[in-house]
Amino acid sequence: MIFSVMAGKRLISFALVGILIAVVSAGPTSRILGGTDAETNQYPYVVSVRVNNAHVCTGTLISNRAAVIAASCVTKAGSTPIEADTVSLRVGSINQYAGGKIVSVSSIVIHPSSGNFLHNIACVFLAEPLEFNEKVSSIALADVDDVVDEGAPVKVTGWGLQHDGASPYKLQQVTMSVLSAAECELQAGYGYDSVICLQHDAGTGVCRGDEGAGVVSGNRLVAVVSFAFGSCGTKYPDVSTKISYYREWLDSLLVSHYSEALFSCHMKAMASARLTIVLIGLWAFSSVGVLAQPTSRIWGGEETGKSDYPYVASVRLDGGHICGGTIIGPKSILTAAHCAEEKGKIVSSDRLVVRVGSTNQFSGGKLAYVSAVTVNPDYSGVKNNLAVLTLVDALEWTERIRSIALATSNDDLPAAGANVVVAGWGEQLESDSAFKLNSYKFSMASEEVCKNAYSALDGSEFCLDHPLKEGSCYGDAGNGAVYNNKLVGVSNFVVVDLPSIAIRFFLISELLTSGRNGMSLLQYLLVLSAVVCVAWATPLGGRVVGGNDAAPGQFPYQISLRRDHSHICGGSIIDKRWVLTAAHCVVIEGTEPFPADRFTVRAGTHNRIAGGIIVNVKRVIVHPGYVVYNDLALLELEEELGYSEYIQPIELAEEEVPAGSDVIISGWGLTEHAGANLPIIMQWYTVSALSKLGCSSKIGFFTDALICLDHPSGAGACNGDSGGPAAYNGKLVGVAGFVVIKCGSTRPDGYAKVAYNVDWIRENMVES
């Protein structure tokens, strides 16, 4: 159901509308404005999305078990969906009221960044696979690099309302044309990379009931209808969500939900083997090198009550469950390091979310966004396999959401034979897809049994024993092991060829007693992840918190750094072929950068999505000393920039900035901590340089490689400003690196000091 809004209003205008959609129940609705009747079997991939047995939206089959729709069709708020058992699909019919078949929905996955009609896309998964025929089949998805040309005709089909409110039952079809992003921005202020705007004649277009409808070009699904401006059929373009932008996310969902279980516990062929589970200290693996499948339950486990395990969390990558986690603080989730790893690299935090407060891995409770992933610095293979996920917002304790106490060095290790409880959503022997949280009581194995099963034990592990065909499996990695109401370990991995397989855990007491600079390792991880919140690059744009609109040409040295065609960070032009930005904007892990061909630079404009020029990046050079300090990277451009009124370099500072001096920062970062405002125009703000002593007293540490910039509460840098410039007397003095606690806090922001690294910068500005 498309709820229209005032024409010309920007993103913020849709906030309340997005919240209302889930609670408004549309009755049987009409047709696309100005459309014509579809023929039987003409569009076998089109489905009617029904909530409480009434049509509310249109969807598109992309496999025999999945359909793609608009997130706003099925959202309660943000990325939290309505209950799956209230949703069904009518397939195989052009009649929204009859014919075909009604199929049940087992789960709903909304894009984790969905909100305010951006990232307005979701997948619904069916309880049973469909049998394809001439009336029911799927359509191919646009590829990641597919481009629909401006002016190209596209076909849209749906059961949306007509101007007069008439309700013909047949599926309607209409042809519209594609607008360029620049033209969409000009006409409607909506020229985002993630959308396709559709031009239509007055009196035609999409309306309520068409939301989620497929936009098809060349027999491929290229977009999903999102919303219409003003009254349906106005002069303004209709907006749809671009499939190519989300293709990798969709692929990951399809694989994680319904791919064949190639690693379905491997135990099915081991009817004669006795299983043991090895545990490694605080961190857990399901299978070495293999991410857990987001299916089923602990082998031989029992379904839990709604509030039996309020500390258990579902860790989700790209929307799908991959591992368990444990709530250890209002903003901290403890899990296994490998759960945040993909192909040997730690994934970006913006791909992770955590579901808390629900025993259903697919729905209910609350989805909490992750702002940072902090991995044990000594993590290697199955050793030190721990990570803390820092949440954007603190959790509120309820009956179903609560932290658990950690075992300390004063707590005795469970005696042999003692019951240790693990709860999770891991795969079951039959590879079914039960969605409820399951718990299992393991038996503490003796040291002798443990060492016989795993000879490489070094004293920091213990083992949990269980009978054949019971215990943890894929999807249980990261689950907490609890004894006497305290967390004593975290699931790590399973071993299949030993007479006594065990899940190996690091003893939490070991972590609490291994110090770094007077802190325990766990405290060290929490400090890195919760106190020093680095302003990581994300696809969310926005503006400096509390900033002012920049005028054209006011900051000719500022650029928008784009990865995969989306703004992620700022940067500064320091030469015709060189841009300086933050290392954390460009690295996969450590100091290893993403391939240069994934980056582009938009220069010569104060508009984040239009104007100026876009130049490809040829090479990325990361500062070899980058950890949290020395957060710098050089970008060599493929071609020289032509200097003009709007494109100019900025001189590198070689001297310290006097304490108390006014410093100008600029960028397209978020307007508030965890906000959703995405103004197009560059923002700027005046901050104040702190002395070394002033910086150390406010954030608890200092290094000569850092410059601290103070600001009032509610102002300063935020996500999307990373890598951006700090200028004093017309010279570049700092590069945006991190914020403390949250954006706009009372603490200063941390910038990499240019003067400290000026020699490294100049030495590396050598063209390849």
Short mmCIF file of C-alpha atoms in Angstrom, two decimals, residues 27-454:
data_model
loop_
_atom_site.label_atom_id
_atom_site.label_comp_id
_atom_site.label_asym_id
_atom_site.label_seq_id
_atom_site.Cartn_x
_atom_site.Cartn_y
_atom_site.Cartn_z
CA GLY A 27 -8.83 -3.60 2.19
CA PRO A 28 -9.09 -5.12 -1.28
CA THR A 29 -7.77 -2.44 -3.63
CA SER A 30 -7.90 -1.50 -7.24
CA ARG A 31 -5.45 -1.10 -10.07
CA ILE A 32 -2.46 0.78 -11.45
CA LEU A 33 -3.57 4.21 -12.63
CA GLY A 34 -4.12 4.19 -16.38
CA GLY A 35 -3.20 0.52 -16.64
CA THR A 36 -4.64 -2.24 -18.78
CA ASP A 37 -5.74 -5.76 -17.86
CA ALA A 38 -3.02 -8.41 -17.82
CA GLU A 39 -3.62 -11.68 -19.65
CA THR A 40 -3.72 -15.04 -17.86
CA ASN A 41 -0.17 -16.44 -17.40
CA GLN A 42 1.34 -13.22 -18.79
CA TYR A 43 3.16 -12.43 -15.52
CA PRO A 44 3.60 -15.73 -13.64
CA TYR A 45 6.13 -14.16 -11.25
CA VAL A 46 3.67 -11.59 -9.83
CA VAL A 47 2.05 -12.34 -6.45
CA SER A 48 -0.50 -10.65 -4.23
CA VAL A 49 0.93 -9.98 -0.77
CA ARG A 50 -1.76 -10.42 1.84
CA VAL A 51 -1.83 -9.40 5.51
CA ASN A 52 -4.61 -10.94 7.57
CA ASN A 53 -6.08 -12.32 4.32
CA ALA A 54 -6.40 -8.93 2.61
CA HIS A 55 -4.27 -7.70 -0.32
CA VAL A 56 -1.92 -4.92 0.77
CA CYS A 57 0.95 -5.01 -1.72
CA THR A 58 2.34 -6.66 -4.83
CA GLY A 59 5.42 -8.86 -4.89
CA THR A 60 7.69 -10.79 -7.24
CA LEU A 61 8.86 -14.42 -7.05
CA ILE A 62 12.64 -14.72 -7.29
CA SER A 63 12.84 -18.43 -6.43
CA ASN A 64 10.49 -21.26 -5.62
CA ARG A 65 10.70 -20.28 -1.94
CA ALA A 66 11.17 -16.53 -1.92
CA ALA A 67 9.54 -13.31 -3.11
CA VAL A 68 10.94 -9.79 -3.01
CA ILE A 69 8.66 -6.96 -1.86
CA ALA A 70 8.87 -3.47 -0.36
CA ALA A 71 9.93 -3.46 3.29
CA SER A 72 7.22 -0.92 4.12
CA CYS A 73 4.59 -3.54 3.26
CA VAL A 74 5.55 -5.70 6.22
CA THR A 75 7.38 -3.54 8.73
CA LYS A 76 6.44 -2.63 12.27
CA ALA A 77 9.20 -0.04 12.46
CA GLY A 78 12.62 0.14 10.81
CA SER A 79 13.81 -3.36 9.98
CA THR A 80 11.52 -5.17 12.42
CA PRO A 81 8.87 -7.10 10.45
CA ILE A 82 5.31 -7.91 11.37
CA GLU A 83 4.58 -11.50 12.41
CA ALA A 84 5.20 -13.88 9.53
CA ASP A 85 2.08 -15.92 10.30
CA THR A 86 -0.09 -12.91 9.43
CA VAL A 87 1.32 -12.77 5.89
CA SER A 88 0.48 -14.98 2.91
CA LEU A 89 0.86 -14.83 -0.87
CA ARG A 90 -1.61 -15.56 -3.64
CA VAL A 91 0.34 -17.05 -6.53
CA GLY A 92 -0.67 -18.22 -10.00
CA SER A 93 -3.63 -15.88 -10.52
CA ILE A 94 -4.28 -12.48 -12.08
CA ASN A 95 -7.33 -12.20 -9.82
CA GLN A 96 -6.43 -10.78 -6.42
CA TYR A 97 -9.57 -12.31 -4.90
CA ALA A 98 -9.62 -15.84 -6.31
CA GLY A 99 -7.78 -18.56 -8.21
CA GLY A 100 -4.24 -19.77 -7.99
CA LYS A 101 -3.04 -20.80 -4.55
CA ILE A 102 -2.61 -19.15 -1.16
CA VAL A 103 0.79 -19.99 0.36
CA SER A 104 2.00 -19.36 3.90
CA VAL A 105 5.06 -17.31 4.80
CA SER A 106 7.62 -18.77 7.22
CA SER A 107 9.88 -15.75 7.66
CA ILE A 108 10.42 -12.15 6.63
CA VAL A 109 13.81 -10.46 6.28
CA ILE A 110 13.88 -6.68 5.93
CA HIS A 111 17.02 -4.87 4.80
CA PRO A 112 18.82 -3.87 8.02
CA SER A 113 19.14 -0.23 6.90
CA SER A 114 15.50 0.11 5.86
CA GLY A 115 13.75 3.25 7.03
CA ASN A 116 12.03 6.35 5.72
CA PHE A 117 11.52 4.67 2.33
CA LEU A 118 15.26 4.23 1.71
CA HIS A 119 16.52 0.63 1.39
CA ASN A 120 12.82 -0.17 1.05
CA ILE A 121 13.24 -3.84 0.23
CA ALA A 122 12.48 -7.14 1.94
CA CYS A 123 12.34 -10.87 1.24
CA VAL A 124 9.53 -13.15 2.30
CA PHE A 125 10.29 -16.86 2.49
CA LEU A 126 7.61 -19.49 1.94
CA ALA A 127 6.80 -22.35 4.27
CA GLU A 128 6.85 -24.82 1.36
CA PRO A 129 8.57 -24.69 -2.07
CA LEU A 130 6.36 -23.86 -5.05
CA GLU A 131 5.96 -26.11 -8.07
CA PHE A 132 6.63 -24.00 -11.14
CA ASN A 133 4.32 -24.18 -14.16
CA GLU A 134 2.91 -21.84 -16.79
CA LYS A 135 1.06 -19.90 -14.08
CA VAL A 136 3.76 -19.80 -11.41
CA SER A 137 7.44 -19.11 -11.99
CA SER A 138 10.20 -16.77 -10.91
CA ILE A 139 11.97 -13.95 -12.75
CA ALA A 140 15.70 -13.33 -13.03
CA LEU A 141 17.25 -10.55 -10.94
CA ALA A 142 19.26 -7.70 -12.40
CA ASP A 143 23.00 -8.22 -11.95
CA VAL A 144 25.14 -6.02 -9.73
CA ASP A 145 26.55 -4.15 -12.72
CA ASP A 146 23.30 -3.91 -14.70
CA VAL A 147 22.38 -0.36 -15.72
CA VAL A 148 18.97 0.66 -17.03
CA ASP A 149 19.43 3.49 -19.51
CA GLU A 150 17.70 6.81 -19.07
CA GLY A 151 14.44 6.80 -21.02
CA ALA A 152 14.28 3.01 -21.24
CA PRO A 153 10.74 1.59 -21.03
CA VAL A 154 9.93 -0.63 -18.04
CA LYS A 155 6.85 -2.66 -17.22
CA VAL A 156 5.11 -2.41 -13.84
CA THR A 157 2.26 -4.70 -12.76
CA GLY A 158 0.06 -4.57 -9.69
CA TRP A 159 -3.37 -4.28 -8.14
CA GLY A 160 -3.08 -0.65 -7.01
CA LEU A 161 -5.92 1.85 -6.59
CA GLN A 162 -7.43 3.89 -9.41
CA HIS A 163 -8.37 7.58 -9.13
CA ASP A 164 -12.08 6.85 -8.67
CA GLY A 165 -11.45 4.12 -6.11
CA ALA A 166 -12.84 1.42 -8.39
CA SER A 167 -11.71 -2.10 -7.60
CA PRO A 168 -11.34 -4.22 -10.72
CA TYR A 169 -10.02 -7.59 -9.69
CA LYS A 170 -7.58 -8.17 -12.55
CA LEU A 171 -3.88 -7.54 -12.44
CA GLN A 172 -3.01 -4.27 -14.18
CA GLN A 173 0.03 -3.38 -16.27
CA VAL A 174 1.55 -0.07 -17.31
CA THR A 175 4.70 1.04 -19.13
CA MET A 176 6.82 3.83 -17.65
CA SER A 177 10.27 5.20 -18.47
CA VAL A 178 13.43 5.50 -16.40
CA LEU A 179 14.76 8.86 -15.23
CA SER A 180 18.44 9.52 -14.58
CA ALA A 181 19.46 10.14 -10.97
CA ALA A 182 20.21 13.78 -11.78
CA GLU A 183 16.80 14.29 -13.36
CA CYS A 184 15.07 12.57 -10.45
CA GLU A 185 16.92 14.85 -8.05
CA LEU A 186 15.86 17.86 -10.11
CA GLN A 187 12.21 16.83 -10.31
CA ALA A 188 11.70 15.29 -6.90
CA GLY A 189 14.83 15.68 -4.77
CA TYR A 190 15.34 11.92 -4.73
CA GLY A 191 18.40 11.16 -6.83
CA TYR A 192 19.83 8.41 -4.63
CA ASP A 193 22.06 5.68 -6.06
CA SER A 194 19.84 3.01 -4.50
CA VAL A 195 16.63 3.99 -6.32
CA ILE A 196 15.23 4.21 -9.84
CA CYS A 197 12.74 6.97 -10.57
CA LEU A 198 9.95 6.22 -13.04
CA GLN A 199 8.43 8.85 -15.31
CA HIS A 200 4.78 8.54 -16.35
CA ASP A 201 2.02 10.59 -17.91
CA ALA A 202 -0.28 12.56 -15.64
CA GLY A 203 -3.10 10.36 -14.42
CA THR A 204 -1.06 7.16 -14.67
CA GLY A 205 1.47 5.43 -12.44
CA VAL A 206 1.45 3.48 -9.21
CA CYS A 207 -0.91 3.88 -6.28
CA ARG A 208 -1.92 2.16 -3.03
CA GLY A 209 -1.70 -1.59 -3.44
CA ASP A 210 1.15 -1.38 -5.99
CA GLU A 211 3.85 -0.98 -3.38
CA GLY A 212 6.40 -3.78 -3.78
CA ALA A 213 5.43 -4.35 -7.42
CA GLY A 214 8.20 -5.48 -9.74
CA VAL A 215 9.74 -3.12 -12.28
CA VAL A 216 10.85 -5.23 -15.24
CA SER A 217 13.19 -4.51 -18.14
CA GLY A 218 14.41 -7.11 -20.61
CA ASN A 219 12.87 -10.00 -18.63
CA ARG A 220 14.83 -9.03 -15.52
CA LEU A 221 13.60 -7.54 -12.27
CA VAL A 222 15.37 -4.19 -12.06
CA ALA A 223 13.46 -2.52 -9.21
CA VAL A 224 10.66 -2.78 -6.65
CA VAL A 225 8.04 -0.03 -6.36
CA SER A 226 8.54 2.05 -3.21
CA PHE A 227 6.23 5.07 -3.20
CA ALA A 228 4.51 7.85 -5.18
CA PHE A 229 4.69 11.57 -4.47
CA GLY A 230 1.53 13.50 -3.62
CA SER A 231 -1.74 12.11 -4.90
CA CYS A 232 -1.29 9.12 -7.17
CA GLY A 233 -0.77 10.00 -10.82
CA THR A 234 0.75 13.45 -10.25
CA LYS A 235 3.42 15.03 -12.46
CA TYR A 236 6.14 13.79 -10.10
CA PRO A 237 7.99 10.54 -10.81
CA ASP A 238 7.29 7.36 -8.88
CA VAL A 239 10.19 5.94 -6.86
CA SER A 240 11.40 2.31 -6.86
CA THR A 241 14.20 0.45 -5.08
CA LYS A 242 17.04 -0.62 -7.39
CA ILE A 243 17.69 -4.39 -7.45
CA SER A 244 21.29 -4.19 -8.71
CA TYR A 245 22.19 -2.11 -5.64
CA TYR A 246 20.95 -4.91 -3.36
CA ARG A 247 21.81 -7.95 -5.51
CA GLU A 248 24.57 -9.24 -3.25
CA TRP A 249 22.34 -8.87 -0.19
CA LEU A 250 19.53 -10.77 -1.92
CA ASP A 251 21.92 -13.50 -3.04
CA SER A 252 23.21 -13.95 0.50
CA LEU A 253 19.66 -14.33 1.81
CA LEU A 254 18.76 -16.96 -0.77
CA VAL A 255 21.91 -18.93 -0.05
CA SER A 256 21.63 -18.70 3.72
CA HIS A 257 17.94 -19.61 3.87
CA TYR A 258 17.46 -22.30 1.27
CA SER A 259 20.73 -23.57 -0.15
CA GLU A 260 21.35 -27.29 0.27
CA ALA A 261 22.98 -28.11 3.58
CA LEU A 262 26.41 -29.08 2.24
CA PHE A 263 27.71 -28.99 5.79
CA SER A 264 24.64 -30.32 7.59
CA CYS A 265 26.64 -31.31 10.64
CA HIS A 266 28.60 -33.99 8.76
CA MET A 267 27.38 -36.30 11.50
CA LYS A 268 24.72 -38.03 9.42
CA ALA A 269 27.35 -40.34 7.96
CA MET A 270 28.79 -41.11 11.36
CA ALA A 271 26.16 -43.40 12.88
CA SER A 272 28.83 -45.35 14.73
CA ALA A 273 30.79 -42.41 16.12
CA ARG A 274 30.32 -41.02 19.60
CA LEU A 275 30.15 -37.23 19.49
CA THR A 276 31.90 -34.85 21.81
CA ILE A 277 31.99 -31.09 21.52
CA VAL A 278 35.21 -29.17 22.08
CA LEU A 279 34.92 -25.71 23.59
CA ILE A 280 37.43 -22.90 23.32
CA GLY A 281 37.51 -20.22 25.92
CA LEU A 282 35.16 -17.33 25.59
CA TRP A 283 34.79 -17.60 21.80
CA ALA A 284 33.12 -20.11 19.57
CA PHE A 285 33.31 -21.67 16.11
CA SER A 286 30.73 -23.89 14.50
CA SER A 287 33.07 -25.39 11.94
CA VAL A 288 36.56 -24.22 11.19
CA GLY A 289 36.39 -21.86 8.22
CA VAL A 290 32.68 -22.40 7.60
CA LEU A 291 30.00 -19.90 8.60
CA ALA A 292 27.04 -21.44 10.38
CA GLN A 293 23.91 -22.05 8.35
CA PRO A 294 21.00 -19.96 9.66
CA THR A 295 18.78 -22.95 10.22
CA SER A 296 17.22 -25.15 12.82
CA ARG A 297 18.26 -25.89 16.36
CA ILE A 298 20.70 -27.49 18.77
CA TRP A 299 20.70 -31.27 18.24
CA GLY A 300 18.47 -32.94 20.80
CA GLY A 301 17.59 -29.60 22.38
CA GLU A 302 14.30 -28.38 23.79
CA GLU A 303 12.37 -25.29 22.78
CA THR A 304 12.74 -22.57 25.38
CA GLY A 305 10.19 -20.31 27.03
CA LYS A 306 9.90 -16.71 25.90
CA SER A 307 11.92 -15.28 28.78
CA ASP A 308 14.05 -18.27 29.85
CA TYR A 309 17.25 -16.94 28.24
CA PRO A 310 16.96 -13.13 27.99
CA TYR A 311 20.73 -12.79 27.46
CA VAL A 312 20.76 -14.80 24.19
CA ALA A 313 21.07 -12.90 20.90
CA SER A 314 20.94 -13.85 17.21
CA VAL A 315 23.91 -12.39 15.32
CA ARG A 316 22.84 -11.68 11.74
CA LEU A 317 24.93 -10.99 8.65
CA ASP A 318 23.15 -9.27 5.76
CA GLY A 319 19.85 -10.04 7.45
CA GLY A 320 20.36 -13.79 8.01
CA HIS A 321 21.21 -15.58 11.28
CA ILE A 322 24.79 -16.84 11.33
CA CYS A 323 25.73 -17.22 14.98
CA GLY A 324 24.65 -16.84 18.56
CA GLY A 325 25.76 -14.11 20.92
CA THR A 326 25.45 -13.13 24.56
CA ILE A 327 24.39 -9.77 25.97
CA ILE A 328 27.10 -8.72 28.44
CA GLY A 329 26.22 -5.03 28.66
CA PRO A 330 23.69 -2.48 27.38
CA LYS A 331 25.75 -1.92 24.21
CA SER A 332 27.91 -5.06 24.13
CA ILE A 333 27.33 -8.50 22.55
CA LEU A 334 29.93 -11.20 23.02
CA THR A 335 30.32 -13.71 20.18
CA ALA A 336 32.96 -15.64 18.25
CA ALA A 337 35.42 -13.67 16.16
CA HIS A 338 34.91 -15.94 13.17
CA CYS A 339 31.20 -15.05 13.18
CA ALA A 340 32.18 -11.58 11.99
CA GLU A 341 34.63 -12.97 9.46
CA GLU A 342 34.13 -13.65 5.76
CA LYS A 343 36.83 -15.13 3.55
CA GLY A 344 39.41 -14.35 6.19
CA LYS A 345 38.37 -10.71 6.58
CA ILE A 346 36.35 -9.01 9.31
CA VAL A 347 33.10 -7.78 7.80
CA SER A 348 31.94 -4.17 7.92
CA SER A 349 29.81 -3.43 10.98
CA ASP A 350 27.00 -2.07 8.80
CA ARG A 351 26.37 -5.64 7.54
CA LEU A 352 25.68 -6.91 11.04
CA VAL A 353 22.56 -6.62 13.18
CA VAL A 354 21.57 -8.42 16.37
CA ARG A 355 18.10 -9.68 17.24
CA VAL A 356 17.40 -9.60 20.98
CA GLY A 357 14.31 -10.25 23.07
CA SER A 358 12.87 -13.04 20.92
CA THR A 359 13.06 -16.83 20.80
CA ASN A 360 12.24 -16.63 17.07
CA GLN A 361 15.34 -16.05 14.95
CA PHE A 362 13.20 -14.59 12.15
CA SER A 363 10.90 -12.15 13.92
CA GLY A 364 9.87 -10.45 17.14
CA GLY A 365 11.94 -8.73 19.77
CA LYS A 366 14.21 -5.93 18.58
CA LEU A 367 16.83 -5.61 15.87
CA ALA A 368 19.83 -3.71 17.20
CA TYR A 369 22.34 -2.17 14.79
CA VAL A 370 26.07 -2.71 15.21
CA SER A 371 28.42 0.28 15.18
CA ALA A 372 31.74 -1.52 15.63
CA VAL A 373 33.31 -4.98 15.65
CA THR A 374 36.25 -5.42 18.02
CA VAL A 375 38.14 -8.69 17.59
CA ASN A 376 40.57 -10.10 20.12
CA PRO A 377 43.92 -8.73 18.87
CA ASP A 378 45.47 -12.18 19.37
CA TYR A 379 42.77 -14.00 17.40
CA SER A 380 44.17 -16.63 15.06
CA GLY A 381 42.36 -19.70 13.78
CA VAL A 382 40.61 -21.30 16.75
CA LYS A 383 42.70 -19.48 19.33
CA ASN A 384 41.52 -16.30 21.06
CA ASN A 385 38.34 -16.57 19.02
CA LEU A 386 36.45 -13.67 20.63
CA ALA A 387 34.77 -10.50 19.44
CA VAL A 388 32.64 -7.79 20.98
CA LEU A 389 29.89 -6.24 18.87
CA THR A 390 29.17 -2.67 19.97
CA LEU A 391 25.57 -1.57 19.40
CA VAL A 392 24.55 1.83 18.09
CA ASP A 393 22.00 2.31 20.87
CA ALA A 394 21.93 0.95 24.41
CA LEU A 395 19.45 -1.85 25.09
CA GLU A 396 16.64 -1.30 27.56
CA TRP A 397 16.32 -4.14 30.05
CA THR A 398 13.01 -6.02 30.02
CA GLU A 399 11.78 -9.46 30.98
CA ARG A 400 13.12 -10.73 27.63
CA ILE A 401 16.24 -8.56 27.25
CA ARG A 402 18.91 -8.68 29.95
CA SER A 403 22.64 -9.21 30.34
CA ILE A 404 24.27 -12.13 32.15
CA ALA A 405 27.07 -12.04 34.71
CA LEU A 406 30.53 -13.15 33.61
CA ALA A 407 32.45 -15.83 35.45
CA THR A 408 35.60 -14.50 37.12
CA SER A 409 38.92 -15.96 38.22
CA ASN A 410 37.36 -16.47 41.66
CA ASP A 411 34.74 -18.86 40.25
CA ASP A 412 35.53 -22.57 40.25
CA LEU A 413 35.53 -24.46 36.98
CA PRO A 414 32.46 -26.72 36.72
CA ALA A 415 33.26 -30.18 38.08
CA ALA A 416 33.26 -33.19 35.76
CA GLY A 417 29.68 -34.25 35.14
CA ALA A 418 28.21 -30.83 36.00
CA ASN A 419 25.46 -29.53 33.74
CA VAL A 420 26.39 -26.57 31.52
CA VAL A 421 23.56 -24.98 29.52
CA VAL A 422 23.88 -23.71 25.94
CA ALA A 423 20.99 -22.09 24.02
CA GLY A 424 20.92 -21.29 20.31
CA TRP A 425 19.42 -21.71 16.85
CA GLY A 426 21.93 -24.19 15.38
CA GLU A 427 21.16 -26.79 12.73
CA GLN A 428 19.32 -29.98 13.65
CA LEU A 429 20.19 -33.50 12.51
CA GLU A 430 17.34 -33.52 9.99
CA SER A 431 18.36 -30.07 8.64
CA ASP A 432 14.86 -28.76 9.24
CA SER A 433 14.34 -25.04 9.68
CA ALA A 434 12.82 -24.78 13.14
CA PHE A 435 12.96 -21.14 14.08
CA LYS A 436 12.59 -21.33 17.89
CA LEU A 437 15.46 -20.99 20.35
CA ASN A 438 16.57 -24.37 21.73
CA SER A 439 18.56 -25.17 24.84
CA TYR A 440 20.66 -28.20 25.78
CA LYS A 441 22.30 -29.37 28.99
CA PHE A 442 25.84 -30.56 28.27
CA SER A 443 27.88 -32.58 30.71
CA MET A 444 31.19 -31.15 31.82
CA ALA A 445 33.86 -33.55 30.57
CA SER A 446 36.82 -34.55 32.70
CA GLU A 447 40.24 -33.18 31.84
CA GLU A 448 41.34 -36.63 30.70
CA VAL A 449 38.39 -37.05 28.30
CA CYS A 450 38.94 -33.56 26.98
CA LYS A 451 42.65 -34.08 26.28
CA ASN A 452 41.97 -37.43 24.64
CA ALA A 453 39.52 -35.70 22.30
CA TYR A 454 41.72 -32.69 21.64
#
